[in-house]
XYZ file of C-alpha atoms in Angstrom:
742
model
C -0.073 -0.221 -0.051
C 1.555 3.390 -0.934
C 2.336 6.005 1.776
C 2.368 8.785 -0.239
C -1.646 9.395 -0.025
C -2.245 7.131 3.183
C -5.397 8.223 5.000
C -4.433 10.685 8.200
C -4.748 9.535 11.463
C -7.101 11.281 14.131
C -5.769 12.383 17.343
C -7.197 14.877 19.940
C -5.496 17.697 21.087
C -5.924 21.471 22.082
C -3.523 23.201 19.753
C -4.949 25.155 16.470
C -1.542 25.580 15.197
C 0.711 22.996 13.636
C 2.675 21.150 16.217
C 6.005 19.290 15.295
C 6.794 16.443 17.655
C 10.494 15.277 17.321
C 11.750 11.782 17.758
C 15.028 12.590 18.115
C 17.998 9.703 17.891
C 19.749 11.545 20.488
C 18.543 14.123 23.448
C 19.600 17.090 21.847
C 7.750 48.556 26.794
C 5.601 50.479 24.663
C 4.310 47.358 22.995
C 3.390 46.045 26.266
C 0.713 48.610 27.166
C -0.778 48.115 23.490
C -0.686 44.321 24.041
C -3.032 44.638 26.873
C -5.580 46.500 25.424
C -5.462 44.648 22.236
C -5.518 41.277 23.774
C -8.679 42.213 25.894
C -10.659 43.757 22.871
C -9.415 40.839 20.806
C -10.772 37.979 23.266
C -14.171 39.915 24.127
C -14.814 40.291 20.378
C -13.769 36.761 19.368
C -16.042 35.302 22.326
C -19.098 35.466 20.034
C -17.813 32.683 17.988
C -17.728 29.987 20.814
C -20.034 26.879 20.668
C -20.472 23.962 22.466
C -20.052 20.895 19.944
C -17.853 17.803 19.463
C -13.935 17.902 19.774
C -11.959 18.975 16.814
C -9.310 16.427 15.530
C -5.878 16.613 13.712
C -4.206 15.349 10.869
C -1.137 13.258 10.659
C 0.645 13.964 7.162
C 2.679 10.963 5.940
C 5.410 13.362 4.353
C 8.930 12.898 4.813
C 10.392 15.776 7.166
C 12.608 18.183 5.164
C 15.396 18.611 7.795
C 14.991 15.763 10.519
C 13.815 12.597 9.109
C 12.728 11.550 12.650
C 10.358 13.951 12.692
C 6.669 13.621 12.633
C 4.629 16.564 11.848
C 1.051 16.704 13.158
C -1.585 19.457 12.142
C -4.497 20.731 13.537
C -7.598 20.921 11.062
C -7.100 24.682 11.387
C -3.670 24.332 9.719
C -3.717 26.122 6.329
C -0.721 25.616 4.113
C 0.760 28.453 2.213
C 0.206 26.774 -1.107
C -3.607 26.444 -1.017
C -4.651 27.873 2.455
C -6.239 24.543 2.993
C -4.937 21.269 5.215
C -3.866 19.482 1.799
C -0.169 18.441 2.719
C 2.403 20.371 0.731
C 3.933 17.308 -0.761
C 0.406 16.259 -2.090
C -0.161 19.851 -3.512
C 0.490 20.053 -7.348
C 2.979 22.947 -7.160
C 6.675 23.572 -5.830
C 6.592 24.004 -2.399
C 8.901 23.901 0.480
C 8.775 24.216 4.384
C 11.844 25.024 6.013
C 11.579 24.124 10.060
C 12.879 26.357 12.852
C 15.357 23.189 13.331
C 17.043 23.889 10.408
C 17.047 27.618 10.402
C 18.980 27.250 13.833
C 21.317 24.939 12.362
C 22.213 27.487 9.933
C 22.034 30.266 12.341
C 19.966 32.267 9.972
C 19.543 35.969 11.029
C 17.406 36.746 8.040
C 14.981 35.497 5.409
C 17.783 35.929 2.987
C 19.809 33.696 4.734
C 17.266 31.013 5.170
C 16.834 30.747 1.542
C 20.391 30.352 0.541
C 19.814 26.401 0.031
C 16.539 26.893 -1.955
C 16.478 26.346 -5.664
C 15.832 29.239 -8.174
C 15.928 31.564 -5.356
C 19.018 34.230 -5.640
C 19.692 35.752 -2.136
C 22.587 37.617 -2.062
C 21.154 40.669 -4.466
C 22.423 42.974 -1.611
C 24.083 40.960 0.694
C 25.502 43.464 3.150
C 21.889 45.380 3.258
C 19.703 44.798 6.381
C 16.776 47.229 5.801
C 14.791 44.881 3.810
C 14.544 41.366 2.506
C 15.161 41.142 -1.311
C 15.747 38.204 -3.394
C 14.684 36.774 -6.928
C 12.423 33.611 -7.287
C 12.749 32.103 -10.729
C 13.989 35.125 -12.188
C 11.521 37.913 -10.744
C 12.246 40.304 -7.809
C 10.472 40.013 -4.586
C 10.293 42.655 -1.987
C 7.314 41.801 0.402
C 7.111 38.637 2.443
C 3.997 37.138 4.074
C 3.359 36.669 7.600
C 1.089 34.245 8.423
C -0.465 34.249 5.154
C -0.889 37.915 5.082
C 1.204 40.380 2.852
C 3.618 42.689 4.787
C 2.886 46.033 3.571
C 4.721 47.824 1.060
C 3.684 50.862 -0.999
C 5.897 49.904 -4.066
C 7.904 53.146 -4.006
C 9.967 53.733 -1.150
C 12.124 51.868 1.367
C 9.844 51.105 4.433
C 9.425 47.329 4.417
C 8.311 45.657 7.538
C 10.345 42.561 8.501
C 9.900 39.542 10.943
C 12.898 38.412 12.322
C 13.784 34.665 12.011
C 13.786 33.914 15.844
C 10.473 34.856 15.832
C 9.428 32.337 12.987
C 8.633 28.485 13.403
C 8.977 27.866 9.914
C 9.328 29.744 6.497
C 7.129 28.369 3.536
C 7.985 28.935 0.057
C 5.607 28.603 -2.706
C 7.180 28.983 -6.336
C 5.285 30.575 -9.221
C 2.364 33.028 -9.432
C -0.285 32.876 -6.478
C -2.490 35.753 -7.161
C -5.470 33.167 -7.451
C -5.465 32.965 -3.813
C -3.341 36.299 -2.450
C -4.148 38.730 -5.156
C -0.964 41.303 -4.860
C 1.751 38.775 -5.492
C 5.363 38.394 -7.601
C 5.171 36.057 -10.327
C 8.375 33.987 -9.270
C 6.617 33.042 -6.039
C 5.925 34.029 -2.368
C 7.730 33.257 1.095
C 5.537 33.104 4.051
C 6.679 33.265 7.575
C 5.002 31.181 10.103
C 5.009 32.771 13.769
C 5.814 30.935 16.551
C 2.397 30.257 18.292
C 1.388 29.232 22.050
C 1.536 25.699 23.018
C -0.159 23.720 25.845
C 3.172 21.940 26.677
C 5.394 24.191 29.005
C 8.660 24.755 26.803
C 11.448 27.381 27.621
C 14.397 28.365 25.923
C 17.206 31.181 26.678
C 19.685 31.139 24.135
C 23.024 33.529 24.358
C 25.016 34.176 20.859
C 28.449 35.687 20.236
C 30.407 35.698 17.050
C 32.499 37.930 14.820
C 31.709 41.199 13.752
C 31.227 42.017 17.248
C 27.899 39.953 17.364
C 26.309 39.837 20.916
C 22.658 38.311 21.035
C 20.304 36.930 23.677
C 16.820 35.227 22.690
C 14.229 34.229 25.021
C 11.166 31.617 23.805
C 8.800 30.759 26.564
C 5.407 28.949 26.011
C 2.810 27.277 28.282
C -0.525 27.053 29.881
C -1.910 29.878 31.802
C -5.216 28.262 32.308
C -6.809 25.035 30.819
C -8.065 26.855 28.061
C -5.338 29.796 27.703
C -2.003 29.126 26.576
C 0.872 31.795 26.173
C 4.036 32.319 24.122
C 6.552 35.083 24.557
C 9.783 35.685 22.281
C 12.239 38.266 22.681
C 15.356 39.173 21.024
C 18.308 41.742 21.662
C 20.850 41.735 18.966
C 23.867 44.233 18.368
C 26.584 43.788 15.929
C 28.717 45.463 13.294
C 27.611 46.055 9.730
C 29.814 44.601 7.131
C 30.514 47.781 5.528
C 32.888 49.943 7.372
C 31.314 52.433 9.956
C 27.897 50.443 9.954
C 25.945 48.940 12.720
C 23.077 47.003 13.346
C 20.880 46.591 16.246
C 17.539 45.117 16.952
C 14.914 44.650 19.671
C 12.097 42.191 19.419
C 9.159 41.515 21.558
C 6.532 39.336 20.448
C 4.178 37.997 22.967
C 1.016 35.973 22.153
C -2.076 34.359 23.744
C -4.318 31.698 22.396
C -7.693 30.951 23.814
C -10.041 27.893 23.420
C -13.248 28.688 25.039
C -14.560 25.453 23.550
C -13.182 22.501 21.472
C -14.375 23.878 18.307
C -13.198 27.635 18.591
C -9.538 28.882 19.001
C -8.599 32.499 19.044
C -4.917 33.842 18.729
C -3.750 37.258 19.357
C -0.351 38.176 18.458
C 1.621 41.349 18.964
C 4.860 41.717 16.939
C 7.088 44.700 18.116
C 10.479 45.497 16.404
C 12.704 48.225 16.831
C 15.781 48.651 14.818
C 17.703 51.606 15.728
C 20.392 50.978 13.647
C 20.426 49.338 10.164
C 22.777 48.824 7.302
C 21.247 50.851 4.199
C 21.614 50.184 0.772
C 24.844 52.173 -0.402
C 26.058 50.633 -3.852
C 29.535 50.646 -4.998
C 30.951 50.804 -8.821
C 31.986 47.784 -10.783
C 35.484 49.536 -10.880
C 37.310 48.234 -7.661
C 34.694 45.365 -7.195
C 34.402 43.255 -10.105
C 37.332 44.824 -11.878
C 40.766 45.824 -10.804
C 41.270 49.459 -10.327
C 44.798 51.688 -10.167
C 44.530 50.901 -6.564
C 43.474 46.896 -6.577
C 40.375 45.707 -5.666
C 38.134 46.816 -2.545
C 37.549 44.362 0.386
C 34.344 42.639 1.396
C 33.905 45.761 4.142
C 33.898 48.522 1.312
C 31.795 51.349 1.944
C 30.545 54.218 -0.375
C 28.796 56.184 2.393
C 30.008 58.509 5.376
C 29.634 57.966 9.178
C 26.417 60.468 8.707
C 24.746 57.472 7.049
C 21.909 56.241 9.271
C 18.934 53.952 8.896
C 16.104 53.218 11.695
C 13.073 51.471 11.557
C 10.424 50.533 13.909
C 7.369 48.432 13.372
C 4.183 47.391 15.532
C 1.720 44.808 14.358
C -1.025 43.462 16.419
C -3.061 40.709 15.054
C -6.170 38.546 15.820
C -7.002 34.915 14.181
C -9.992 33.050 14.870
C -10.521 29.522 13.675
C -14.068 28.226 14.331
C -15.183 24.454 13.350
C -18.500 25.072 12.810
C -19.589 21.601 12.109
C -18.005 18.626 10.361
C -18.302 20.172 6.982
C -18.030 23.868 7.588
C -14.891 25.894 9.165
C -14.190 29.390 9.104
C -10.983 31.323 9.742
C -11.010 34.994 10.385
C -7.629 36.754 10.008
C -7.030 40.517 11.200
C -3.830 42.437 11.536
C -2.631 46.452 12.055
C 0.707 47.509 10.934
C 2.237 50.779 11.914
C 5.638 51.444 10.882
C 8.317 54.348 10.253
C 11.617 54.563 9.201
C 14.256 57.488 8.758
C 17.033 57.413 6.599
C 20.510 59.374 5.771
C 21.971 57.592 2.561
C 23.800 58.132 -0.726
C 23.507 56.969 -4.253
C 26.065 57.412 -6.862
C 26.329 58.956 -10.336
C 29.235 56.812 -11.338
C 32.941 57.649 -11.211
C 34.472 60.858 -12.045
C 35.385 61.516 -15.669
C 38.951 60.114 -16.166
C 39.217 58.462 -12.902
C 38.542 54.732 -11.455
C 38.896 56.244 -7.736
C 36.777 59.168 -7.176
C 33.211 58.447 -6.695
C 30.435 61.004 -7.770
C 27.862 60.851 -4.727
C 24.524 62.190 -4.021
C 23.332 62.409 -0.165
C 19.528 62.183 0.731
C 17.525 61.706 3.407
C 13.942 59.923 3.310
C 11.304 60.076 6.183
C 8.558 57.385 5.821
C 5.557 56.532 7.838
C 3.032 53.686 7.162
C -0.182 52.480 8.517
C -1.961 49.241 7.248
C -5.095 47.234 7.941
C -5.377 43.614 6.203
C -7.857 41.165 6.848
C -8.637 37.585 5.353
C -11.826 35.731 5.985
C -12.095 32.309 4.621
C -15.442 29.825 4.701
C -14.215 26.172 3.881
C -17.071 23.616 3.031
C -16.464 19.730 2.362
C -18.566 17.695 0.880
C -18.629 14.506 -1.454
C -20.440 13.672 -4.633
C -20.681 10.077 -6.103
C -16.881 9.752 -6.738
C -15.345 12.851 -5.666
C -14.489 14.779 -2.456
C -14.568 18.338 -2.445
C -12.912 20.890 -0.244
C -14.645 24.165 -1.239
C -12.983 27.445 -0.071
C -14.374 30.811 -0.381
C -12.637 33.928 0.782
C -12.644 37.664 1.072
C -9.516 39.814 1.706
C -9.508 43.452 2.057
C -6.410 45.598 2.938
C -5.803 49.331 3.075
C -2.611 51.255 3.249
C -1.844 55.109 4.229
C 1.695 55.821 3.703
C 3.831 59.018 3.368
C 7.520 59.856 2.208
C 9.774 63.226 2.548
C 12.359 63.045 0.705
C 15.323 65.827 0.580
C 18.591 65.474 -1.913
C 21.698 67.755 -1.936
C 22.623 66.800 -5.426
C 26.065 65.915 -6.898
C 27.091 69.516 -6.410
C 26.345 69.535 -2.716
C 27.938 66.269 -1.707
C 31.593 65.456 -1.553
C 33.125 62.793 -3.604
C 34.811 59.640 -2.279
C 38.152 58.652 -2.856
C 38.395 54.572 -2.643
C 42.115 54.500 -2.613
C 42.106 56.691 0.513
C 38.471 56.876 1.892
C 37.350 59.335 4.515
C 34.206 58.584 5.784
C 34.025 61.763 7.977
C 33.330 64.301 5.294
C 29.453 64.796 5.755
C 28.332 67.809 7.798
C 24.650 67.381 8.384
C 24.306 71.069 9.571
C 25.839 72.377 6.127
C 24.465 69.662 3.918
C 22.431 71.500 1.387
C 19.565 69.131 1.186
C 16.904 71.552 0.215
C 18.205 71.736 -3.237
C 15.501 69.145 -4.202
C 12.519 67.780 -2.139
C 9.933 65.391 -2.992
C 6.764 64.717 -0.833
C 4.333 62.047 -1.503
C 1.167 60.903 0.210
C 0.138 57.248 -1.105
C -3.139 55.876 -0.266
C -3.936 52.418 -1.369
C -6.620 49.555 -0.930
C -7.342 46.288 -2.376
C -10.340 43.965 -2.407
C -10.259 40.483 -3.344
C -12.944 37.832 -3.794
C -11.735 34.282 -4.224
C -13.183 30.869 -4.744
C -11.009 27.451 -4.672
C -12.131 23.843 -5.285
C -9.834 21.137 -3.878
C -11.146 18.018 -5.921
C -10.068 14.244 -5.246
C -10.860 11.445 -7.431
C -9.304 8.355 -5.713
C -5.498 9.053 -6.612
C -6.151 12.447 -8.498
C -6.202 15.624 -6.769
C -7.110 18.971 -8.863
C -7.098 22.411 -7.259
C -8.960 24.892 -9.288
C -9.371 28.618 -8.222
C -10.377 32.054 -9.249
C -9.771 35.538 -7.555
C -10.988 39.025 -8.579
C -9.242 41.848 -7.338
C -9.903 45.692 -7.052
C -6.993 47.916 -6.594
C -7.075 51.625 -5.750
C -4.363 53.930 -5.432
C -4.007 57.687 -5.013
C -0.653 59.486 -4.837
C -0.166 63.101 -3.993
C 3.066 64.236 -5.333
C 4.805 67.616 -4.795
C 8.396 68.358 -5.846
C 10.420 71.498 -5.230
C 13.972 73.108 -5.666
C 15.330 75.292 -3.412
C 11.900 75.500 -1.362
C 10.228 76.319 -4.708
C 7.492 74.094 -5.739
C 7.561 73.359 -9.548
C 5.105 70.207 -9.570
C 2.069 69.635 -7.899
C -0.090 66.536 -8.919
C -2.248 63.769 -8.080
C -1.656 60.311 -9.642
C -4.516 57.860 -9.606
C -4.335 54.231 -10.438
C -7.237 51.760 -10.435
C -7.009 48.327 -11.529
C -9.301 45.371 -11.624
C -7.894 41.926 -12.052
C -9.089 38.352 -12.362
C -6.311 35.421 -11.585
C -6.466 31.777 -11.736
C -5.048 28.647 -11.039
C -5.720 24.867 -12.539
C -3.356 22.306 -11.167
C -3.643 18.703 -10.826
C -1.233 15.730 -9.079
C -1.687 12.057 -9.587
C -0.393 9.484 -7.111
C 0.846 6.494 -9.655
C 1.026 4.107 -6.070
C 4.680 3.505 -6.654
C 6.020 6.733 -4.974
C 5.775 8.960 -7.920
C 3.262 11.852 -8.271
C 3.540 13.746 -11.693
C 1.689 17.239 -11.825
C 0.997 19.901 -13.850
C -0.624 23.371 -13.375
C -1.317 26.780 -14.771
C -1.506 29.851 -12.669
C -1.566 33.548 -13.045
C -0.302 36.919 -11.039
C -0.554 40.602 -10.988
C 1.081 43.492 -9.313
C -0.517 46.840 -9.013
C 2.306 49.513 -9.931
C 2.509 53.131 -8.383
C 3.315 55.873 -11.012
C 2.291 56.925 -14.501
C 3.731 56.680 -18.059
C 5.628 60.249 -18.402
C 4.552 60.314 -22.079
C 0.888 59.633 -21.912
C 0.537 60.789 -18.222
C -1.556 57.946 -17.822
C -1.662 55.927 -14.568
C 0.412 52.407 -14.762
C -1.765 49.224 -15.580
C -0.552 46.463 -13.007
C 1.845 43.885 -14.443
C 0.685 40.545 -14.882
C 2.113 37.158 -15.528
C 1.256 33.513 -16.634
C 3.340 30.238 -15.532
C 3.153 26.726 -16.934
C 4.518 24.235 -14.916
C 4.810 20.451 -15.155
C 6.761 18.490 -12.454
C 6.981 14.867 -10.328
C 7.182 14.286 -6.983
C 8.852 11.161 -5.164
C 8.501 9.459 -1.650
C 9.973 5.984 -1.264
C 8.228 3.617 0.705
C 10.549 3.640 3.769
C 10.397 7.412 3.559
C 14.064 7.720 3.351
C 14.093 9.710 0.003
C 11.997 12.563 -1.114
C 12.361 14.298 -4.295
C 10.989 16.924 -6.530
C 11.531 17.719 -10.143
C 9.786 20.691 -11.939
C 9.854 22.630 -15.229
C 8.423 26.108 -15.662
C 7.754 28.754 -18.012
C 6.695 32.187 -16.630
C 5.898 35.468 -18.865
C 5.396 38.834 -17.283
C 3.807 41.556 -19.074
C 3.325 45.556 -18.609
C 6.870 45.877 -17.016
C 7.988 49.207 -16.142
C 10.763 50.310 -17.913
C 13.070 53.505 -17.511
C 15.357 55.952 -19.926
C 18.694 55.090 -19.506
C 19.649 58.458 -18.960
C 16.753 59.644 -16.526
C 15.492 56.911 -14.465
C 12.401 59.204 -13.643
C 11.009 58.963 -17.200
C 9.107 55.406 -17.228
C 6.886 53.823 -19.530
C 5.099 50.350 -19.434
C 6.128 48.514 -22.368
C 8.489 45.756 -20.991
C 8.075 42.135 -20.852
C 10.547 39.517 -19.433
C 10.247 35.881 -19.613
C 11.765 33.105 -17.473
C 12.135 29.261 -18.165
C 14.013 26.692 -16.014
C 14.028 23.647 -14.170
C 14.413 22.642 -10.519
C 15.544 19.445 -8.833
C 15.631 18.768 -5.097
C 16.019 15.736 -2.955
C 16.489 14.751 0.353
C 17.706 11.339 1.317
C 18.711 9.320 4.692
C 21.760 7.516 3.800
C 22.328 5.861 6.958
C 21.322 6.039 10.748
C 24.092 8.731 11.189
C 23.776 10.664 7.970
C 21.127 12.667 6.007
C 21.812 14.846 2.751
C 19.658 17.115 0.862
C 20.711 18.412 -2.484
C 19.388 21.151 -5.249
C 19.971 22.223 -8.629
C 18.083 24.751 -10.639
C 18.580 26.575 -14.056
C 16.949 29.504 -14.892
C 16.851 31.204 -18.062
C 15.450 34.626 -17.944
C 15.049 36.817 -21.234
C 13.874 40.540 -21.722
C 11.977 40.145 -24.648
C 10.367 43.842 -24.828
C 11.764 47.063 -24.077
C 10.397 50.431 -25.786
C 13.477 52.603 -24.175
C 16.097 50.034 -24.705
C 15.647 47.935 -27.925
C 19.426 46.704 -27.619
C 18.638 44.877 -24.616
C 15.863 42.584 -25.855
C 17.054 38.835 -26.008
C 19.274 39.649 -22.981
C 19.060 38.085 -19.153
C 17.917 40.658 -16.549
C 20.469 41.873 -13.926
C 20.590 40.128 -10.556
C 19.283 36.760 -11.694
C 21.634 33.749 -11.613
C 21.373 31.231 -14.048
C 22.534 28.183 -12.402
C 22.348 27.495 -8.482
C 23.519 24.241 -7.039
C 23.479 23.306 -3.247
C 24.382 20.214 -1.113
C 23.592 20.104 2.448
C 24.508 17.138 4.938
C 23.816 16.231 8.494
C 26.086 13.935 10.664
C 25.398 12.136 14.119
C 28.685 10.611 15.287
C 27.603 10.367 18.781
C 24.478 10.570 20.947
C 25.692 13.989 21.738
C 27.031 15.595 18.742
C 25.364 16.909 15.743
C 27.774 17.934 12.691
C 26.529 19.671 9.565
C 28.192 20.969 6.513
C 26.791 22.675 3.062
C 28.209 23.712 -0.073
C 26.266 26.475 -2.402
C 27.178 27.746 -5.919
C 25.583 30.442 -8.045
C 26.876 31.290 -11.426
C 25.743 32.954 -14.873
C 24.857 36.335 -13.437
C 25.125 39.444 -15.482
C 26.586 42.548 -14.516
C 23.816 44.742 -16.239
C 21.016 44.228 -18.736
C 23.114 45.105 -21.483
C 24.603 41.770 -20.617
C 28.231 43.600 -20.806
C 30.097 40.970 -18.637
C 28.921 38.041 -16.324
C 29.792 38.154 -12.810
C 32.271 35.612 -11.368
C 30.534 32.677 -10.022
C 30.625 31.959 -6.430
C 31.097 28.727 -4.390
C 30.695 29.242 -0.647
C 31.064 26.627 2.031
C 29.099 26.602 5.438
C 29.786 24.522 8.317
C 28.324 23.980 11.954
C 28.171 21.959 15.090
C 25.882 21.169 17.924
C 26.940 19.310 21.336
C 24.111 18.379 23.990
C 26.318 18.829 27.304
C 23.318 17.516 29.368
C 19.323 17.302 28.865
C 19.025 21.039 29.510
C 22.190 22.874 27.964
C 23.544 22.802 24.379
C 26.612 24.692 22.655
C 26.036 25.248 18.911
C 28.579 26.873 16.403
C 28.236 27.765 12.899
C 30.735 29.158 10.145
C 29.014 31.057 6.882
C 31.196 31.379 4.218
C 34.177 29.170 5.848
C 36.876 30.400 3.365
C 35.786 34.126 3.745
C 35.504 34.437 0.088
C 35.383 37.938 -1.168
C 32.983 38.296 -3.966
C 30.142 40.482 -5.660
C 26.882 39.382 -4.824
C 25.059 41.351 -7.987
C 25.028 44.348 -9.945
C 22.193 46.367 -11.350
C 24.498 48.216 -13.593
C 28.193 48.819 -13.455
C 27.746 51.789 -10.877
C 25.467 49.674 -8.645
C 26.991 46.662 -6.944
C 26.746 45.064 -3.659
C 29.482 42.644 -2.053
C 28.458 39.136 -0.808
C 28.319 38.495 2.886
C 31.729 37.864 4.304
C 32.712 35.053 6.603
C 30.165 34.969 9.541
C 31.051 32.828 12.503
C 29.006 32.331 15.848
C 28.930 30.578 18.985
C 25.696 29.760 21.139
C 24.817 28.434 24.179
C 21.269 27.133 24.576
C 19.227 26.400 27.738
C 15.908 24.373 27.305
C 13.712 23.580 30.317
């Protein structure tokens, strides 16, 4: 009897969130006030959902765990996978899907989403490897800026620098869905989406204190505590304090994270989760690019080191994010269930930074710089409401999902620019990082103010159908998007442009996918899916507001799960086409039209295999052939590969268990075939990096761990947008941690 589609086992338990049960081989200030008010209101409101009916039950998927082969995942009926917003097991879903568990994130000592995705095929994570102000990566050849958090998109106005982040320490798992997903999520990038699953309260007491130190003057302390407060009320408290030096000279990083949550079970059929996420980043590393001369190419002074910087001590970036949320799961009866999710975001950021306009003519060491500042604020409300209805016809089981999602964002940005005339150059051969005097810097040379109001309303329906060994997922979503931008431009205080830009878009996106279990471990699948992304701004020629970009993907593949669960593998082929791409003039980047098109075709292979009782291995490879197929401004780039897209990526990761107290791991990752610019004037050197780690269980309560990323401290360029804008890859990062679990 095949294991890949065997019926789940029913288990009774309290939690409405996914639980991971580990069978180890060896024992291995301000927000607090708001939290009290928010939780009090949330619990009062949610009590109306309470009903006195039979207990809910859980499902035991038969999938092979991705990181620890001795792990069994148990999900409640209220669990919703990122790929389908249903309880359909990700390994049984007709799409490319990855779930990276917290155990593996800790093994790799991942501090960011970018670091968490380093071993994921078709994902280029080092686009700006020295930058910490946002998560930026390419999936299947397309840029992605905004992550999802517990299934809701983190807000981004599409124009500026303020992007809320969720720290990996507060994340239970990272789920990656490849390809367009607008049939469920509306606004989404065509390459795929990344969803961070929060750590949620558990009914079993568990407490962790972690201390970590490392190079770059790293100092970190983390606390994670969970357990019951009463018979029907569980809590979780996650907190983190981190300080370190930024990779670029004179830069620093600092973070304070506070993440309390409460989960209330008024009866067996209702769960209410109130979560507050607060993050204060008083010091972050801004995106300050370097020229190709001195990084990719030798200059008269040689090459710059991995800590090269084009900024000044004056440069600064700070960000503060406050996100309370409420999630209600209601098991109405045996065929109906309802989920309500609501989140508010209040965020702000201040920046002092520089961009460059290239090297001084005739010199390969003097950089023309422009100093600027941004002051940004954002408020966002988002809610997603899902009603699931299960029923059966003569030969078919249906899981019908109806959803309504609404979000509104109000953001503002004030931008000051000193222009090139008011900003001192930087001499890379003899850099002086103390040239800027903020009191005399002529930032009023140019000013731009923007107030952006956005709203999106989406209605979606999905039918998950099962005919014996065949599973079909069909979905449609219709979105209405409205954006109004009030924009004012001034020079030396004199306003010369004052206008309102209205963007209104309406789009229907679909998905049709199927997977068939051959009863021998192999399950071939095929899918067609669509996506759209609203664009902020207008065509400088016609003055008309931009239309949303759209994309279509065709994908075929096969998944494999061996009868003994020792091997799991996925192979996929994809073909994506993105239309209405915004393109800019080479000379004046503010002059934009919407006549671009980009296609991306490729393949992905990933596999996990348990070689012996003391060794597990995971390998992956992807080939991405992205191509610019239309560009009215720059016809010479048609047929070229877009910048910041790696053609080849290969990874190998292994875990070793030599004794009952020691775990060792090692990984190798390779990226190559990335172009220096969209003119494809040159190809960046490929990079092969080695990571290692170890964990020693001192006693049942204490363990010590260590990790080294980029073991041989390779200096390399992570990516270039063009020859004036390049970013170094992360240098060697070493850390040692002491963890107490009790």
